[in-house]
Short mmCIF file of C-alpha atoms in Angstrom, two decimals:
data_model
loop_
_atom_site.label_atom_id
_atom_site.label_comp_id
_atom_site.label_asym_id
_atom_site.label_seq_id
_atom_site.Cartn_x
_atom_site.Cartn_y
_atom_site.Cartn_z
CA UNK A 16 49.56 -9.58 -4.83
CA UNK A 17 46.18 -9.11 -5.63
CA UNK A 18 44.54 -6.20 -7.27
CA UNK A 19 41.58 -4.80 -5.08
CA UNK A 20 38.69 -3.82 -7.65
CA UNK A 21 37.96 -0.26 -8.45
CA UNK A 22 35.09 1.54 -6.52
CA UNK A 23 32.83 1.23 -9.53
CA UNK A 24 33.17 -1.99 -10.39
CA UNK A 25 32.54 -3.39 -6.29
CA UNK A 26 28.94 -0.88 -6.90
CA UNK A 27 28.30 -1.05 -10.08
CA UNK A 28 24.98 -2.94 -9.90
CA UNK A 29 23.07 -0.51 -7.49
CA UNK A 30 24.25 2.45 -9.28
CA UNK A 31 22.56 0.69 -12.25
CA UNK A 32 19.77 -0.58 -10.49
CA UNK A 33 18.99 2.92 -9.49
CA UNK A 34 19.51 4.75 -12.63
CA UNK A 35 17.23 2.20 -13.98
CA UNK A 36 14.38 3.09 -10.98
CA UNK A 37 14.89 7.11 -11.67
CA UNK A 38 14.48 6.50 -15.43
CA UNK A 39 11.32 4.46 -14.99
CA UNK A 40 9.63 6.56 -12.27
CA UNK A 41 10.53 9.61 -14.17
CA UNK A 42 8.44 8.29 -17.45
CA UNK A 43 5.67 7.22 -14.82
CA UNK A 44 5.83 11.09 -13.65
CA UNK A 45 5.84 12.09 -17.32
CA UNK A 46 2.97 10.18 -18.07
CA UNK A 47 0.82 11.58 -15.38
CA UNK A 48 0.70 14.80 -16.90
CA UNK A 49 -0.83 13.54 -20.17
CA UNK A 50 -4.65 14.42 -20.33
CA UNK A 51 -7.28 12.34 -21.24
CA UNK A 52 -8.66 13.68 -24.81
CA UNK A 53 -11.65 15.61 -25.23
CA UNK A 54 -12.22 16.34 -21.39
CA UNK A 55 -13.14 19.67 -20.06
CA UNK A 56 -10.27 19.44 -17.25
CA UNK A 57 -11.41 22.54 -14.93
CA UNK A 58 -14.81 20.90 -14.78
CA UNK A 59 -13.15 17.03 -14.69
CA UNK A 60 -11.06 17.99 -11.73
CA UNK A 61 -13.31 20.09 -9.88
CA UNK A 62 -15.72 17.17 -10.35
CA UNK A 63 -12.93 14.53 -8.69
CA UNK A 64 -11.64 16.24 -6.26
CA UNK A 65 -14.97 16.77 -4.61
CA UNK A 66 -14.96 13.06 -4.15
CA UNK A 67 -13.38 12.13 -0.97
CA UNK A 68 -12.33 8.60 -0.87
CA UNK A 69 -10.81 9.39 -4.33
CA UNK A 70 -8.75 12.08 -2.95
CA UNK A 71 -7.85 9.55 0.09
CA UNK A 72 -6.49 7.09 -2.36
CA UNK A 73 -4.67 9.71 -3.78
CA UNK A 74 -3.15 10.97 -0.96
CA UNK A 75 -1.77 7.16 -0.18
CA UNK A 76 -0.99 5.55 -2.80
CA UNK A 77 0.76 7.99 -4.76
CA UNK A 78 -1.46 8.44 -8.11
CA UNK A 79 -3.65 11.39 -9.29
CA UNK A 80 -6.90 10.42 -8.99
CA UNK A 81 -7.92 14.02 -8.39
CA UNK A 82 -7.09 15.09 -12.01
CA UNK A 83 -8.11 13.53 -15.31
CA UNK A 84 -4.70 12.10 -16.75
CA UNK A 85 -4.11 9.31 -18.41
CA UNK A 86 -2.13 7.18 -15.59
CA UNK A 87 -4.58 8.71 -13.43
CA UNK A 88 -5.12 5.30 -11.39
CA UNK A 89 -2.02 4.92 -10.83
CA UNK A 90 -0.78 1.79 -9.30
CA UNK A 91 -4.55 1.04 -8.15
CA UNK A 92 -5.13 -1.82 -10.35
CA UNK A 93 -1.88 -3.38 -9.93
CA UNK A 94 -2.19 -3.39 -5.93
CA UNK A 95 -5.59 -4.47 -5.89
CA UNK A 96 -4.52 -7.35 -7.98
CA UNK A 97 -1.50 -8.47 -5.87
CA UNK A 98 -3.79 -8.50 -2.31
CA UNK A 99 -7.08 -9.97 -4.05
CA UNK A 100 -4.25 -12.68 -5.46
CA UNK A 101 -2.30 -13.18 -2.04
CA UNK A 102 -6.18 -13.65 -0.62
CA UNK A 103 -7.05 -16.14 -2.65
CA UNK A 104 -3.36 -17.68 -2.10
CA UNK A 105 -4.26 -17.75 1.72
CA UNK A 106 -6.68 -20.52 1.36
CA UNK A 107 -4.08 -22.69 0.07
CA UNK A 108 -5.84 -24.47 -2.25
CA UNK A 109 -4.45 -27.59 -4.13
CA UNK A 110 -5.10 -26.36 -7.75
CA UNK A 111 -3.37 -22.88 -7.00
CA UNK A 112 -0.19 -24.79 -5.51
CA UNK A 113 -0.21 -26.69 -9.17
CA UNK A 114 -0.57 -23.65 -11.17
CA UNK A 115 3.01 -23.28 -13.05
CA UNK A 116 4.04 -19.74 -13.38
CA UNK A 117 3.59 -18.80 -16.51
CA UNK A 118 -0.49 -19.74 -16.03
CA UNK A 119 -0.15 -17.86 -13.02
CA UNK A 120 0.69 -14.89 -14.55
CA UNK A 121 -2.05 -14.79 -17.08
CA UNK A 122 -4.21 -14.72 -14.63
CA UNK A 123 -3.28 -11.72 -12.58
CA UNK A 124 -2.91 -10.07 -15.87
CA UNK A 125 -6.61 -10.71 -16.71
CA UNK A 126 -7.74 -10.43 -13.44
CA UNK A 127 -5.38 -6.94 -13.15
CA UNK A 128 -7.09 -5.98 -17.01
CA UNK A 129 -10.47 -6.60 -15.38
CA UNK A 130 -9.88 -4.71 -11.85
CA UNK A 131 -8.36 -1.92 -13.96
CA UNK A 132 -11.70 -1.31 -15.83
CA UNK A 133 -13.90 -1.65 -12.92
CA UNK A 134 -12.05 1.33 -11.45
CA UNK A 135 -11.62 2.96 -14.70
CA UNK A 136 -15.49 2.65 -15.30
CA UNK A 137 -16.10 4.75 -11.43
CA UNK A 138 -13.51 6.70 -12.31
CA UNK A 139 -15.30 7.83 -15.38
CA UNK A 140 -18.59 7.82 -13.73
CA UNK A 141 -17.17 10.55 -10.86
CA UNK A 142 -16.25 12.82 -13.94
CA UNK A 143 -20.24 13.23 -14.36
CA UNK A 144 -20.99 15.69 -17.57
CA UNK A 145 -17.13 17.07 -17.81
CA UNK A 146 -16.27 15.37 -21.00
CA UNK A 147 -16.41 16.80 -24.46
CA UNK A 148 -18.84 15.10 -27.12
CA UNK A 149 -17.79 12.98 -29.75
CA UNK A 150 -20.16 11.01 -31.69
CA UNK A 151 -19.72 8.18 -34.36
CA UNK A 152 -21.31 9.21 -37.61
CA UNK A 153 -25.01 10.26 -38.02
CA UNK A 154 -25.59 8.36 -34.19
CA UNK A 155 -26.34 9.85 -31.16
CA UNK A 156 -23.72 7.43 -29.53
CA UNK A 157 -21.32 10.00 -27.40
CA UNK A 158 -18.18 7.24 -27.35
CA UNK A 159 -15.90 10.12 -25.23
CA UNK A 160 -16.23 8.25 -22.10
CA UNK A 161 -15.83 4.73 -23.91
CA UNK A 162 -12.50 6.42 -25.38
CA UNK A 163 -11.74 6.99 -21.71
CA UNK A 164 -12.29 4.16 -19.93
CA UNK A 165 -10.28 2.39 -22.66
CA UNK A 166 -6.95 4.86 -22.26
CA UNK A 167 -7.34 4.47 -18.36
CA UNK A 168 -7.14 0.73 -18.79
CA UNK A 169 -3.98 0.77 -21.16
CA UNK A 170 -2.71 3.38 -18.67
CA UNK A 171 -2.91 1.35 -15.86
CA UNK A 172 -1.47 -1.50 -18.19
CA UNK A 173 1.63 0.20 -18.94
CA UNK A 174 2.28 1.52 -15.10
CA UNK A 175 2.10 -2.84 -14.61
CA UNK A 176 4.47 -2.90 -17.10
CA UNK A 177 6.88 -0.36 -15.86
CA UNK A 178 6.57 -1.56 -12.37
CA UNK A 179 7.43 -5.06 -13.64
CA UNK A 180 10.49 -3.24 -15.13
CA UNK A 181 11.47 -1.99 -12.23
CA UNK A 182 11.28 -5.11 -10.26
CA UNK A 183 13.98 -6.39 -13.05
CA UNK A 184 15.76 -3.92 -13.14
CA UNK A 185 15.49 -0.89 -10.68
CA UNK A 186 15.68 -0.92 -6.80
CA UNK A 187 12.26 -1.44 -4.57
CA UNK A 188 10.28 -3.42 -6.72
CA UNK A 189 6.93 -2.12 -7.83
CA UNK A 190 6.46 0.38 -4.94
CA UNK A 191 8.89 2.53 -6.19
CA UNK A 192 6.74 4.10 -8.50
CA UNK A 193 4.97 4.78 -5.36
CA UNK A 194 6.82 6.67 -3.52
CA UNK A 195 7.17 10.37 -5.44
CA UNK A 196 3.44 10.62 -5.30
CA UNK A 197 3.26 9.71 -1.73
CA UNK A 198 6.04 12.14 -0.83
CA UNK A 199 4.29 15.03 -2.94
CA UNK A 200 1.05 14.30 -1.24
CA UNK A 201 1.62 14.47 2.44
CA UNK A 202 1.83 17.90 2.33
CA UNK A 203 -1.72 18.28 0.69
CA UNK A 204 -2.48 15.55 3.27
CA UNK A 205 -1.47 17.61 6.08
CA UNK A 206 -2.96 21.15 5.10
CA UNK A 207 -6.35 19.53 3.91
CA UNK A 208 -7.00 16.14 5.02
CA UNK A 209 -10.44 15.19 3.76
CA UNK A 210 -11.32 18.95 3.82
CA UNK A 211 -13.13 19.40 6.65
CA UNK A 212 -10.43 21.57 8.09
CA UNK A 213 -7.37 23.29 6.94
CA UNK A 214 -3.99 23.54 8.74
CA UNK A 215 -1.99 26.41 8.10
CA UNK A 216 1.29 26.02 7.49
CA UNK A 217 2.64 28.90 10.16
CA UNK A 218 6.10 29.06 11.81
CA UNK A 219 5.10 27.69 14.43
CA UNK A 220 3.10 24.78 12.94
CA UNK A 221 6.20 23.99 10.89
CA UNK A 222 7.88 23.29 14.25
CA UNK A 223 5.44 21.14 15.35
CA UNK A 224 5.28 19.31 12.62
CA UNK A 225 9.18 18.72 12.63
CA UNK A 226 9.36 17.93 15.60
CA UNK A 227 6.26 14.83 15.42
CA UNK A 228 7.59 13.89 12.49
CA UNK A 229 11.24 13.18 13.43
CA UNK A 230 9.75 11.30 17.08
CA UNK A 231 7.18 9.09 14.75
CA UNK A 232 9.89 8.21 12.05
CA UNK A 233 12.12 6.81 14.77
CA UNK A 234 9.11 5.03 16.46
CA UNK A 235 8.38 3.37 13.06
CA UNK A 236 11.55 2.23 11.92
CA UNK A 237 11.69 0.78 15.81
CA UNK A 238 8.76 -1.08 15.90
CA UNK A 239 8.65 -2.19 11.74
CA UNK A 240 11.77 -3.90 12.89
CA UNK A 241 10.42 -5.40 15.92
CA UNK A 242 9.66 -9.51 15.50
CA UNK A 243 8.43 -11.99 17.51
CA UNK A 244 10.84 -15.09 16.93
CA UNK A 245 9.16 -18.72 17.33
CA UNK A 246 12.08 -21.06 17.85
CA UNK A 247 12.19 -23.82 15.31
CA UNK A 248 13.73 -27.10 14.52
CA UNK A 249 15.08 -28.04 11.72
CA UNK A 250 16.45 -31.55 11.80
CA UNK A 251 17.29 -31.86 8.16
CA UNK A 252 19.78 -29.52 8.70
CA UNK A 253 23.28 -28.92 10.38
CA UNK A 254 22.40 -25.94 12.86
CA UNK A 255 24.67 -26.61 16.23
CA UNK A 256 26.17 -23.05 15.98
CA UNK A 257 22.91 -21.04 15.52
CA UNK A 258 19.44 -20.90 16.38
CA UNK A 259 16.62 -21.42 13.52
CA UNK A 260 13.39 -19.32 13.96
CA UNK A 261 10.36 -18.35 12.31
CA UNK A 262 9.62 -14.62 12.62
CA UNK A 263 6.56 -12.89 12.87
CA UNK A 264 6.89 -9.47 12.40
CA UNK A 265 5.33 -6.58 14.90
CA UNK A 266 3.59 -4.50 12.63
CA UNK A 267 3.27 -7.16 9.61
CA UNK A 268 0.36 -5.25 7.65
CA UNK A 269 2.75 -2.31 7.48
CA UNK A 270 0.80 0.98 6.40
CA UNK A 271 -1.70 -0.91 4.12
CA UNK A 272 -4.41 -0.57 6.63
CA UNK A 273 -4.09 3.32 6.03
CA UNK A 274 -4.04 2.74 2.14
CA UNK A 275 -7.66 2.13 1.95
CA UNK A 276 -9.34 3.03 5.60
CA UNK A 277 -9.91 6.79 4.68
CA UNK A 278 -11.74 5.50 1.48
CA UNK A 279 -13.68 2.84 3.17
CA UNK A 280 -14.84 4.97 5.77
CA UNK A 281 -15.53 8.08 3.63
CA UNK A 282 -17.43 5.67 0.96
CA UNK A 283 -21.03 5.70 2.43
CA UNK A 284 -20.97 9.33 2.80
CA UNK A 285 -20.24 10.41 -0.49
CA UNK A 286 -23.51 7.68 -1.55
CA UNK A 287 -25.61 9.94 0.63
CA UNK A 288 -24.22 13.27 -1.13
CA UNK A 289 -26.80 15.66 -3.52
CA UNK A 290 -29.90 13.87 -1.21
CA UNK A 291 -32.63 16.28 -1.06
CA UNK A 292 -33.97 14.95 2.02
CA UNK A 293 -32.11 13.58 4.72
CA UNK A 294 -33.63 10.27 6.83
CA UNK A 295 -33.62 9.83 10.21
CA UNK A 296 -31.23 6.79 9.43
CA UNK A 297 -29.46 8.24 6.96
CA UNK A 298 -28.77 11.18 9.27
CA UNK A 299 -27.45 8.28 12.13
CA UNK A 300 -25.43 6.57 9.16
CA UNK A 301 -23.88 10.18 8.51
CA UNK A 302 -22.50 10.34 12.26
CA UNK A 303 -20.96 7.15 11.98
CA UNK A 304 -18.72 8.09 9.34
CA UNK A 305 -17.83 11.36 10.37
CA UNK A 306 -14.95 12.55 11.78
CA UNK A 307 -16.80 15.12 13.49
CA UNK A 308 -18.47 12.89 15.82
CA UNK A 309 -17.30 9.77 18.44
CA UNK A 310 -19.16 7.52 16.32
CA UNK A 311 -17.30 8.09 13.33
CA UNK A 312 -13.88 7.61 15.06
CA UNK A 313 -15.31 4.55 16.69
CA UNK A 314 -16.28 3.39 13.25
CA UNK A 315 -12.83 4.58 11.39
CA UNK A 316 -11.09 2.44 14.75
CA UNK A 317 -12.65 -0.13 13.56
CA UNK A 318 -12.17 0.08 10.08
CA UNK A 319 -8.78 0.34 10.45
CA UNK A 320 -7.81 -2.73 13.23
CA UNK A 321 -10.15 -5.25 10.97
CA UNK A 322 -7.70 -3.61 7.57
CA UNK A 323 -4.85 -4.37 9.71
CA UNK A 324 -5.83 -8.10 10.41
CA UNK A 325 -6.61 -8.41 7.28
CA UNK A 326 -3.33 -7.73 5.59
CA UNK A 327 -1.46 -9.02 8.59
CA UNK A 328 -3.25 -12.18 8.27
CA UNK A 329 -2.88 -12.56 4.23
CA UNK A 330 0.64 -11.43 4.57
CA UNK A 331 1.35 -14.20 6.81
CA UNK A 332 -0.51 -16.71 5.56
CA UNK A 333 -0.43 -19.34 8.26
CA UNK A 334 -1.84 -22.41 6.68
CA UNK A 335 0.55 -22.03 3.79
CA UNK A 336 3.34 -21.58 6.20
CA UNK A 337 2.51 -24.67 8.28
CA UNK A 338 2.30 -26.37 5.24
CA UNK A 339 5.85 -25.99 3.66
CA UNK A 340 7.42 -26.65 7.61
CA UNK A 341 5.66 -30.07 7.19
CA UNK A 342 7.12 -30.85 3.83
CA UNK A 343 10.58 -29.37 4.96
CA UNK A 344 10.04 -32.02 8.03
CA UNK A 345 10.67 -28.84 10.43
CA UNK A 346 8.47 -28.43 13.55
CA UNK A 347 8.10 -26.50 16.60
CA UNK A 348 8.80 -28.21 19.93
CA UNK A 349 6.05 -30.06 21.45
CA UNK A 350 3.35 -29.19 18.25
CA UNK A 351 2.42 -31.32 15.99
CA UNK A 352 2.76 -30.69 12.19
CA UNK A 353 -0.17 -29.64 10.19
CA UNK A 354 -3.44 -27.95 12.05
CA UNK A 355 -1.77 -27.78 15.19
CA UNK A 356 1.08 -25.78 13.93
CA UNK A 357 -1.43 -23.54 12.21
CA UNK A 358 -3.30 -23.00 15.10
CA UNK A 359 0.19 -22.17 16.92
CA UNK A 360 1.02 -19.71 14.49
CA UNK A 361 -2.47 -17.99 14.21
CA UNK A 362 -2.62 -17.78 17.86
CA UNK A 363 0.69 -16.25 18.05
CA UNK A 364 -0.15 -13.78 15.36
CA UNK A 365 -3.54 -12.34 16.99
CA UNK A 366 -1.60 -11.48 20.18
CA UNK A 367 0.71 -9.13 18.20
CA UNK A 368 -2.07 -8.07 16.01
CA UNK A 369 -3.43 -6.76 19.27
CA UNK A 370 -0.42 -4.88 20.00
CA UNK A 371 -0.04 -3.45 16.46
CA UNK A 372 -3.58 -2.19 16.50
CA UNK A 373 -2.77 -0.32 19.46
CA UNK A 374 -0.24 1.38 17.51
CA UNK A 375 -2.43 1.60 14.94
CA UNK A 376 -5.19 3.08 16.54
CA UNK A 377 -2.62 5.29 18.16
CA UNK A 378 -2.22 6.86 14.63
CA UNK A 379 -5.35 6.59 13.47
CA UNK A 380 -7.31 7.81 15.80
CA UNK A 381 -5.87 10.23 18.15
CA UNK A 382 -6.02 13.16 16.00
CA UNK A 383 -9.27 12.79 15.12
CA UNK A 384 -10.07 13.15 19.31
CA UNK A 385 -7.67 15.90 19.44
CA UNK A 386 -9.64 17.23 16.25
CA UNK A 387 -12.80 17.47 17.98
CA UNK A 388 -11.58 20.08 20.22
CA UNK A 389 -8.51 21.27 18.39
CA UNK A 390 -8.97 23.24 14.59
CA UNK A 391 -6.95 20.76 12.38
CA UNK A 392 -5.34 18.45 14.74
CA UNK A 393 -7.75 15.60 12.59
CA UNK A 394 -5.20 15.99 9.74
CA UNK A 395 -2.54 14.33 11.41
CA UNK A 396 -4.31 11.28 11.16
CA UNK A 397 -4.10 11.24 7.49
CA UNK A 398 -0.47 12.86 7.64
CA UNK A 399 0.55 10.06 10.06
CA UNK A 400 -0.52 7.47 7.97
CA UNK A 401 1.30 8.18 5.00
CA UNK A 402 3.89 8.66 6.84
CA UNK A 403 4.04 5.14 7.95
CA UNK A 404 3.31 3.78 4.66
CA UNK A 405 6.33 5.71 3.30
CA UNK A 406 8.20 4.18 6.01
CA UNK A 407 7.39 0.87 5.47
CA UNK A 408 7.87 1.26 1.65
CA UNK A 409 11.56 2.86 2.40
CA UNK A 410 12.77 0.33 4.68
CA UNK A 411 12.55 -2.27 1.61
CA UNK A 412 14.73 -0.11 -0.63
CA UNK A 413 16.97 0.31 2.31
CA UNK A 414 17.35 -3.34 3.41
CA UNK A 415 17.40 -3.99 -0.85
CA UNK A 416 19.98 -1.45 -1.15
CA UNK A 417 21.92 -2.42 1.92
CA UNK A 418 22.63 -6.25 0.26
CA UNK A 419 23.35 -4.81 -3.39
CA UNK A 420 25.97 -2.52 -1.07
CA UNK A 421 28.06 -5.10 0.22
CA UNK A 422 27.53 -8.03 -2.19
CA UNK A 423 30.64 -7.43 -3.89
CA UNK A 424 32.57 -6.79 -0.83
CA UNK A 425 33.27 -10.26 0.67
CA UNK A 426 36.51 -11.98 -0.25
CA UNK A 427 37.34 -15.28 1.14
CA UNK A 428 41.46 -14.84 0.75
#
């Protein structure tokens, strides 16, 4: 008779996995409380926070861009890295597809190194006169903000580092180390938004809040789990009891359109900031990114559905899909391999792209009308959008957590 294993031993990898992830994220919380050296801080963080797409990266991607830490950027680097690589990965280009993966990871580590000090360089530069002079013998050379920009690069190394980590050996890959920020922020998110307006937190509003927030989470998880299912055939392989398919998910871009709309759209008004004069153009440029105004939500609509092709479409990556079902030998019914099955799948993937900017816009958007008229309704729209990026981001871990579950529970006799 056999022995069934003890409950620790069928679970022991998750429970691992996941002390690993709390470990890691709770050095990556650790290390965002470490100042950068020789920085006034009250005038450094009164300095960022008056920055708004700053404070709208903050907000959704989990980092502290409003204060003047060392991991201040956060995972910034390291995401910007991963969609500028799975852009140029799109094109499927001959010499990427040769690339062995060792090169391939030089690369993204110069190219992350790189990224990293462009933002730490802006990041510096939005400080203005907050940091504390240091010069280099008899010169006049202040090398504080050279100091700076050099710590915010190594931080944002070592968040790479512990996200790789995690990927290894914790639960949820790299976005884990997203996901206490993100949580910690929608609050902020909700009671200031951009700070135009301020939500108060009353009774009431709590109720309100509760009460959109439980509807939207179970309209999310719906419709992140919707697919579209594009029957294929596969005649290299023994299928007569199932159905092959290629799915195309609903709402493929998940919540990275609402990662970097708010700072896209808020970007040109923050240029015009500290003008003395105002232009007639520069005054219609200021109504189409305001939230104040139909133009701006017009504009921040469209911001968001071309964001939302954008990742959809690199996400997907149609040419290099149609490309491996060619080599594979599988096909769809009545389409030819190669341009024709790209042009299949692309055509397939704008009609739900439609129907996911709906949704999108749906979220994006409809606060900011309801904003026009209502004090503080326009905060939702930042609110909501974390919201579904948290989503998104949880449903991984879930599904990740859901396999490591039952791995060990399958026995054949």
């Amino acid at each position: 008779m056999s022995q069934q294993p003890s409950w620790w031993i069928l679970h022991q990898d998750i429970f691992k996995r996941c002390g690993w992830s709390i470990f890691l994220v709770t050095i990556y919380l650790l290390g965002q409380q470490i100042y950068l050296p020789n920085v006034d801080i009250f005038s450094a963080t009164q300095s960022l926070q008056e920055v708004p797409f700053l404070q709208a990266l903050s907000l959704t991607t989990g980092s502290q861009m409003g204060l003047p830490m060392i991991l201040s950027l956060g995972m910034q680097p390291y995401m910007t890295t991963l969609i500028v690589w799975q852009a140029i990965t799109s094109l499927d280009l001959d010499s990427m597809r040769q690339m062995s993966q060792k090169r391939t990871g030089h690369i993204q580590r110069v190219l992350a190194v790189l990224l990293g000090s462009i933002q730490a360089l802006s990041f510096v530069y939005f400080m203005g006169d907050s940091f504390l002079p240091e010069y280099i013998g008899p010169t006049n050379i202040n090398i504080t903000p050279i100091v700076a920009v050099i710590m915010l690069v190594a931080g944002s190394m070592f968040t790479m580092w512990l996200a790789d980590e995690n990927s290894q050996r914790g639960i949820g890959g790299t976005v884990t180390l997203i996901i206490p920020g993100l949580i910690a922020g929608l609050p902020t998110a909700l009671q200031r938004g951009l700070g135009n307006t301020t939500f108060s937190l009353t009774r009431q509003h709590l109720v309100i809040i509760a009460v959109i927030t439980v509807i939207f989470i179970i309209v999310a998880v719906y419709l992140n789990h919707a697919e579209l299912r594009l029957p294929l055939q596969q005649p290299m392989i023994e299928n007569r009891f199932t159905d092959s398919y290629l799915p195309i998910r609903l709402l493929i871009s998940g919540g990275m359109p609402f990662m970097f709309s708010m700072s896209v759209f808020s970007f040109p008004t923050y240029l015009l900031n500290g003008h003395a004069t105002i232009t007639p153009f520069e005054q219609t440029l200021i109504r189409w990114f305001s939230f104040q105004h139909w133009e701006g939500i017009v504009t921040y609509g469209i911001i968001v559905v071309v964001l939302g092709f954008a990742f959809g479409y690199i996400s997907l990556q149609p040419v290099t899909v149609s490309r491996q079902l060619k080599e594979s030998g599988d096909y769809f019914f009545d389409i030819a391999p190669g341009k024709d099955t790209t042009k299949f799948i692309t055509r397939h993937f704008l009609y739900l792209t439609i129907w996911s900017s709906v949704f999108l816009l749906l979220i994006g958007t409809t606060p900011l009308i309801i904003g026009l008229s209502v004090k503080g309704a326009a905060n939702f729209s930042q609110y909501l959008g974390g919201l579904l990026i948290l989503v998104t981001l949880l449903e991984s871990i879930i599904e990740q957590a859901r396999a490591l579950w039952n791995k060990n529970r399958y026995q054949l006799f």
